[in-house]
mmCIF file of C-alpha atoms and ligand atoms in Angstrom:
data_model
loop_
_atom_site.group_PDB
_atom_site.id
_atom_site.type_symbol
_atom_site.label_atom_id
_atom_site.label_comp_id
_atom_site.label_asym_id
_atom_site.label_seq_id
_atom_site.Cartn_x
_atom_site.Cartn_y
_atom_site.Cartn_z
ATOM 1 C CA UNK A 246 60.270 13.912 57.045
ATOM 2 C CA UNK A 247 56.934 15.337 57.480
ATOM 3 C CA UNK A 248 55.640 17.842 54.968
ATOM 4 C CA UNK A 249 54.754 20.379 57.146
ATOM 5 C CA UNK A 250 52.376 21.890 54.434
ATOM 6 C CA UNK A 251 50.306 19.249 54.419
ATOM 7 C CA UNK A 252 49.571 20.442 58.263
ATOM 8 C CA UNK A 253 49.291 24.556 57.468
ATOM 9 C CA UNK A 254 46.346 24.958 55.999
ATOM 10 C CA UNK A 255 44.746 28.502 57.362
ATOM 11 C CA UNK A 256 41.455 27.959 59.297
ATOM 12 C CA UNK A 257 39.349 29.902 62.446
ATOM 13 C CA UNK A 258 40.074 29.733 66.188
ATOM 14 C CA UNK A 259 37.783 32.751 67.941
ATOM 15 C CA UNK A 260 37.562 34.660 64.859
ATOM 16 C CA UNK A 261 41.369 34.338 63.619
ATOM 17 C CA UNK A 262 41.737 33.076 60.417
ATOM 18 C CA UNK A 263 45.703 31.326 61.033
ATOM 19 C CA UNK A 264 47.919 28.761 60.301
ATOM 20 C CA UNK A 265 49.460 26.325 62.709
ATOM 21 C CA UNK A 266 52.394 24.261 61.380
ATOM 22 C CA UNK A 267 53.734 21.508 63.817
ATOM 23 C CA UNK A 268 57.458 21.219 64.551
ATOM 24 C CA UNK A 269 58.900 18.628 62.636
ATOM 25 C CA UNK A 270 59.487 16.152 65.148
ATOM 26 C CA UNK A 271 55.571 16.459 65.442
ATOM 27 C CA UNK A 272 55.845 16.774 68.947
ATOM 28 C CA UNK A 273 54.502 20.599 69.669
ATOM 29 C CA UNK A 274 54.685 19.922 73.463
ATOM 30 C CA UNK A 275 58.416 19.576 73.648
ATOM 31 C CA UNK A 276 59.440 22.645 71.246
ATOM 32 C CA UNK A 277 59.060 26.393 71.784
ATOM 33 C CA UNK A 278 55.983 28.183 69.371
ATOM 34 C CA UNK A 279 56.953 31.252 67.071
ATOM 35 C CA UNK A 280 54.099 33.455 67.172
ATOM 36 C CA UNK A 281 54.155 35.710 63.375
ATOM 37 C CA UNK A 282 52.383 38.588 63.238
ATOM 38 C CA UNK A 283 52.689 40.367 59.594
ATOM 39 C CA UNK A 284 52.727 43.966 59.444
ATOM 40 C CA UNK A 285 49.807 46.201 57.456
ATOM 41 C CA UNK A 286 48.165 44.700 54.579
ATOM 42 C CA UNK A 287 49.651 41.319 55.308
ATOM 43 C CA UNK A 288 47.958 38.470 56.144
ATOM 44 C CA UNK A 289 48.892 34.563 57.797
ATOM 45 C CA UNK A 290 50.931 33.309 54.683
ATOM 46 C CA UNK A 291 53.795 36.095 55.229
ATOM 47 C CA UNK A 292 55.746 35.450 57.664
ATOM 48 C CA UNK A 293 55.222 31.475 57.657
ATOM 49 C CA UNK A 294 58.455 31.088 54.859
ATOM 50 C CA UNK A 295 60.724 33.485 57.725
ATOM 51 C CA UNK A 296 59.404 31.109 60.271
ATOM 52 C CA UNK A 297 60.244 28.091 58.749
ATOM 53 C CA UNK A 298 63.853 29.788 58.293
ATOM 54 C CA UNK A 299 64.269 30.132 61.869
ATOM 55 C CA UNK A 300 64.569 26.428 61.492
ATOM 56 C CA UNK A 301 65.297 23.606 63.950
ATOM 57 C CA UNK A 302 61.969 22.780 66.272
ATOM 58 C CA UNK A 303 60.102 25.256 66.197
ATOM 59 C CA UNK A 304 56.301 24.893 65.663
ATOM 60 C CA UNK A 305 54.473 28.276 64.117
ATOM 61 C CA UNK A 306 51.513 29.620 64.729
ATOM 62 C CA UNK A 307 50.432 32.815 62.262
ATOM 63 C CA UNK A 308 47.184 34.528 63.006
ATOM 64 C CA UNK A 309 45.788 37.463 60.543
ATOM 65 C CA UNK A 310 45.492 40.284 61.841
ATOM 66 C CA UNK A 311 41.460 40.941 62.586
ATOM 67 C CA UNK A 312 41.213 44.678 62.151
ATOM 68 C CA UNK A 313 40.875 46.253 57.931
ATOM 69 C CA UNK A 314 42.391 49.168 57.261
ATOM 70 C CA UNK A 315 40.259 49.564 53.822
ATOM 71 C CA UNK A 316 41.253 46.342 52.217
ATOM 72 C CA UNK A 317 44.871 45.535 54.518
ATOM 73 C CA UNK A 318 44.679 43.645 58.079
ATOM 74 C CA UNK A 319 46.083 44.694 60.844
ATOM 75 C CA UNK A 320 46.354 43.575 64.314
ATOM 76 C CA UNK A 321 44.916 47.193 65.848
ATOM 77 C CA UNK A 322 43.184 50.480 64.514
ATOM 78 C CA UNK A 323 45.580 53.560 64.039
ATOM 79 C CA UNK A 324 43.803 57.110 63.950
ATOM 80 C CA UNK A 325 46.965 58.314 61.083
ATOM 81 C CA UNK A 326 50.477 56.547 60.747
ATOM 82 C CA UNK A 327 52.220 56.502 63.971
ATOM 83 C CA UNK A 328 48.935 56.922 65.918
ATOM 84 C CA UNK A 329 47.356 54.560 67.358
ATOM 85 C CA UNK A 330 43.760 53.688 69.251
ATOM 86 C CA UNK A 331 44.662 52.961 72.770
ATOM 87 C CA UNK A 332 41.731 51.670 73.358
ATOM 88 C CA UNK A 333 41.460 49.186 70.549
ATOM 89 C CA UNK A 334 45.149 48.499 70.974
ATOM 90 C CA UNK A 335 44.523 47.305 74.452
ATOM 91 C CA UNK A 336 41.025 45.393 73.510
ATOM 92 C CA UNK A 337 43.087 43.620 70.321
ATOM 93 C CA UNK A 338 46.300 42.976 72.248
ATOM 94 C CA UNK A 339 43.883 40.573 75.124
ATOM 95 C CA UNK A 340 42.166 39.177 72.191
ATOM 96 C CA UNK A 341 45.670 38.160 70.432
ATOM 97 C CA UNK A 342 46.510 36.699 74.019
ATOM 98 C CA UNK A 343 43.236 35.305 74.543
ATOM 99 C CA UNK A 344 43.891 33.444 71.300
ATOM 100 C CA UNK A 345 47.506 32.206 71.547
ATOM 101 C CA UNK A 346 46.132 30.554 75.001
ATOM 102 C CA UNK A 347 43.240 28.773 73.385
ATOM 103 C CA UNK A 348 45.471 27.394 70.791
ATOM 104 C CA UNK A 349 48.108 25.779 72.864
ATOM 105 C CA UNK A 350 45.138 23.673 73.958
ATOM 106 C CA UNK A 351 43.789 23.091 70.332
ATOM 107 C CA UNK A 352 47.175 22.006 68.547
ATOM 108 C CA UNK A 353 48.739 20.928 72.182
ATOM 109 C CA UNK A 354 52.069 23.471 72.133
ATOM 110 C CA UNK A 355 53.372 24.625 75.533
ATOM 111 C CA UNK A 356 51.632 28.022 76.236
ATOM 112 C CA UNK A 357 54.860 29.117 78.368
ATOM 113 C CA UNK A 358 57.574 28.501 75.675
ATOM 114 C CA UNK A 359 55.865 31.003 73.121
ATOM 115 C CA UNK A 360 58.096 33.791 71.269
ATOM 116 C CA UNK A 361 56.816 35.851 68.855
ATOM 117 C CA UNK A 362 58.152 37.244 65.500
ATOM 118 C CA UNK A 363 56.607 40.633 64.432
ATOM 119 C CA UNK A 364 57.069 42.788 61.705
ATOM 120 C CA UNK A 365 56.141 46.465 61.351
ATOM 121 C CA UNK A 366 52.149 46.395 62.802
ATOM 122 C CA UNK A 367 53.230 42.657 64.011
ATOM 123 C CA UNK A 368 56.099 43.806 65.565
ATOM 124 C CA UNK A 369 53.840 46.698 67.509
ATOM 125 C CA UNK A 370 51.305 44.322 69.186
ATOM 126 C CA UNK A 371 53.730 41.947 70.546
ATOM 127 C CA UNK A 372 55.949 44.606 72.247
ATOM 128 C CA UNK A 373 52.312 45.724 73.586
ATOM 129 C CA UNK A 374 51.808 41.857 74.657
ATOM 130 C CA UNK A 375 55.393 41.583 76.144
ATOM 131 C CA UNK A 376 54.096 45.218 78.014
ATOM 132 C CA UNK A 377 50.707 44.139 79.196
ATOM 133 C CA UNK A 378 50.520 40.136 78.848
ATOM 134 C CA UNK A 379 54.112 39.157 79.731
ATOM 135 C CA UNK A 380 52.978 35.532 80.741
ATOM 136 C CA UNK A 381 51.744 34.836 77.105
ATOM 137 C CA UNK A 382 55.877 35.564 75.702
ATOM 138 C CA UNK A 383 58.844 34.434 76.480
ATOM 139 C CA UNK A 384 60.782 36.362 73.998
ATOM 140 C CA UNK A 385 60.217 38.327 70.982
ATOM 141 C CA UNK A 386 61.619 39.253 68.028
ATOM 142 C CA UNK A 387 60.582 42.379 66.911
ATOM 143 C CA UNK A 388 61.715 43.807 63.664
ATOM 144 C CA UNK A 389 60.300 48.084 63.177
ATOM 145 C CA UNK A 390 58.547 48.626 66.116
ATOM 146 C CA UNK A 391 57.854 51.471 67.616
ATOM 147 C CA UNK A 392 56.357 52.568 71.139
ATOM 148 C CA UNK A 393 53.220 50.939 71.439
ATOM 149 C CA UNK A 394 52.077 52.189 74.872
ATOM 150 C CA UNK A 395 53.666 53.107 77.806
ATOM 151 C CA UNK A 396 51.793 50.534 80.740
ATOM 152 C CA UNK A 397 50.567 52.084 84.018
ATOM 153 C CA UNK A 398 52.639 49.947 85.700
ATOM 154 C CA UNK A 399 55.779 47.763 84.330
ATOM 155 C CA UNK A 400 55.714 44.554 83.784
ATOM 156 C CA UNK A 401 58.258 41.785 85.012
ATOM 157 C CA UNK A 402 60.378 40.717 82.359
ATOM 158 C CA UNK A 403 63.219 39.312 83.807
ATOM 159 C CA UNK A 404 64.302 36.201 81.691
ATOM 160 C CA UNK A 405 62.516 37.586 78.416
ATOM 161 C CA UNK A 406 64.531 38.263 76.134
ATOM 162 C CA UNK A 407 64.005 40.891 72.971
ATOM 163 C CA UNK A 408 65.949 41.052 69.715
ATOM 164 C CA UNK A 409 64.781 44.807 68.745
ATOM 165 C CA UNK A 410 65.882 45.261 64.983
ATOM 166 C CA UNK A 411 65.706 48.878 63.708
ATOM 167 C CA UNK A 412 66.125 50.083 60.359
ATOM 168 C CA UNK A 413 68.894 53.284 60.406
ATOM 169 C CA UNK A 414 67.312 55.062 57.670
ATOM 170 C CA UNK A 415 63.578 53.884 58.149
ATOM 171 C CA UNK A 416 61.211 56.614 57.450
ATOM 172 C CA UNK A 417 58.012 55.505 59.287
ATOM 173 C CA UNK A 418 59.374 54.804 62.666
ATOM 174 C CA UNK A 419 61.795 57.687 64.194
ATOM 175 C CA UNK A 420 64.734 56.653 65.877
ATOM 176 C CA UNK A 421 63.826 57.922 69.475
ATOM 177 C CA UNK A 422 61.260 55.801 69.322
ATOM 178 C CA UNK A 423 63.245 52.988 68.785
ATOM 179 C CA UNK A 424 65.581 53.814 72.202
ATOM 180 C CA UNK A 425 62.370 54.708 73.928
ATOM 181 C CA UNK A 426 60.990 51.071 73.419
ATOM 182 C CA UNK A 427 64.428 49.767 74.389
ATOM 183 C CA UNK A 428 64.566 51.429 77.291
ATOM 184 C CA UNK A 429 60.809 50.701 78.532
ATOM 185 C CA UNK A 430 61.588 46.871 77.885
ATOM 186 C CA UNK A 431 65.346 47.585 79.849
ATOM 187 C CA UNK A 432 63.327 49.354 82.630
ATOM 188 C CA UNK A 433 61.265 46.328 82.677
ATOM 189 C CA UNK A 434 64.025 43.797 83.361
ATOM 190 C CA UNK A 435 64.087 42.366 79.558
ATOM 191 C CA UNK A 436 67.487 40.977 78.270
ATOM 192 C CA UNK A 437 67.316 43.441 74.907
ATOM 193 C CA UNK A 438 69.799 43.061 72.047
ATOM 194 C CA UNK A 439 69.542 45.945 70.145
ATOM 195 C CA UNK A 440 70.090 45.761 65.973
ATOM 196 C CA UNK A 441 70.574 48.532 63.238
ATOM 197 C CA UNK A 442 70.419 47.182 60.045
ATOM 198 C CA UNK A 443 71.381 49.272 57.203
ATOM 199 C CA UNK A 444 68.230 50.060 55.905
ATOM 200 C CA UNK A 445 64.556 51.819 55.614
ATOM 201 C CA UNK A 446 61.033 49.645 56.715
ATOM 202 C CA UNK A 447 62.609 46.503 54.668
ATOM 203 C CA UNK A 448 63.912 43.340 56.205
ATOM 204 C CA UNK A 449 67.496 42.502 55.366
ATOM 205 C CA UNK A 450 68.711 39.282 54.819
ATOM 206 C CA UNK A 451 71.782 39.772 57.551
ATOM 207 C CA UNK A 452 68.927 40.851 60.122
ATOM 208 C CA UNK A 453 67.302 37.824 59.681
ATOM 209 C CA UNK A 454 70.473 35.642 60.033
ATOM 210 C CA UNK A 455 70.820 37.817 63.487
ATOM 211 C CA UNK A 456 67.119 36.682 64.159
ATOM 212 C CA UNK A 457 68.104 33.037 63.452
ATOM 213 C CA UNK A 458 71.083 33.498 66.104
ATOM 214 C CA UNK A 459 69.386 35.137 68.987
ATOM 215 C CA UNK A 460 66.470 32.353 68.588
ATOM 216 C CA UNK A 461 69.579 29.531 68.708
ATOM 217 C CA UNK A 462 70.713 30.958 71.575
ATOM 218 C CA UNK A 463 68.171 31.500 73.605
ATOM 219 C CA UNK A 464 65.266 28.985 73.070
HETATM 220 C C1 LIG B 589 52.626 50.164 59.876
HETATM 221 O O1 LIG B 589 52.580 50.602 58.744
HETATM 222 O O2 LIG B 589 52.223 49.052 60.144
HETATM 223 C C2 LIG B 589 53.201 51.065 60.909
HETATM 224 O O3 LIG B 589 54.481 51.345 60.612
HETATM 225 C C3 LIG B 589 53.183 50.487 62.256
HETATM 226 C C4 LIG B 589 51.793 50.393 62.782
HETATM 227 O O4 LIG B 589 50.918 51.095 62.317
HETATM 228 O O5 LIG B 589 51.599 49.609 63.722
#
């Protein structure tokens, strides 16, 4: 097979430094995408090892975030923990859309079979692209997120699905906040499958394995 490392080296699509790492059977076209988005201070490298877990045919695509917090990326500008700049939120969320579109046509992956995988600040801007862009996803896997925003009006996500993973004792995102986001994407018409893993912000392996099965399932 393939190395598909030889194909991952990070370069710049409108301003995103990224990786894109073909599906193995080198045939983007005919597999589903796994957009990773990293969480604060991470970058396009992260989540690619995760990705690669998921396994089977999926081809990845992992931008870096474009906004600094000092020295750490991020995918939007937060005014304190927990807060965050509508206004950026909504400019950066278009941009990330903006740019999973323009890639489909540069590495030639189908832009309507695209899930994404986002952790922490990853996991926040694709529950705000499921809310506002709900053409760009077809699922998402988001592990620690929180309310991004609440849209005007709610989008149609009937035949999305959402694997919401939640850590019981994490200290940065309250639970409510957690059943708030699974209600909005409910409300919305999403398929959710909600996940408490016994933990704080940190991934567990046994979350991940859950991750693996939704994917298998669905996509
Ligand atoms: C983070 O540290 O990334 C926060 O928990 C989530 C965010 O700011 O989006």
């Amino acid at each position: 097979m393939q190395d598909r490392e030889l194909d991952s080296h990070s370069s710049v699509l409108l301003g995103f430094m990224h990786r894109f790492v073909p599906a193995p059977t080198g045939k983007p076209r005919e597999s589903a995408t796994l957009l990773l988005l990293h969480g604060t201070g991470g970058n396009e490298d992260d989540l690619i090892p995760l990705g690669k877990e998921m396994g089977r045919n999926f081809s990845l695509l992992s931008p870096r975030g474009r906004v600094l917090e000092g020295n750490m990326p991020r995918f939007f500008r937060r005014l304190a923990e927990g807060v965050f700049d509508m206004e950026d939120l909504k400019f950066r969320t278009e941009e990330l859309a903006d740019f999973v579109e323009t890639s489909s046509k540069e590495y030639h992956f189908d832009p309507g079979r695209v899930v994404a995988i986002g952790y922490s600040n990853g996991a926040n801007i694709a529950a705000s692209m499921i809310l506002l862009c709900p053409k760009i996803l077809l699922g998402a896997v988001l592990f620690r997120a929180m309310v991004p925003l609440v849209p005007e009006k709610l989008p149609d996500l009937s035949e999305r699905h959402v694997f919401l993973s939640s850590g019981r004792y994490d200290q940065i995102i309250p639970r409510e906040q957690v059943h708030e986001l699974e209600l909005l994407l409910r409300k919305s018409g999403a398929d959710v499958t909600l996940n408490w893993a016994q933990s704080d912000h940190s991934l567990t392996r046994e979350e991940v394995i859950k991750a693996k099965q939704f994917l298998d399932s669905h996509y």
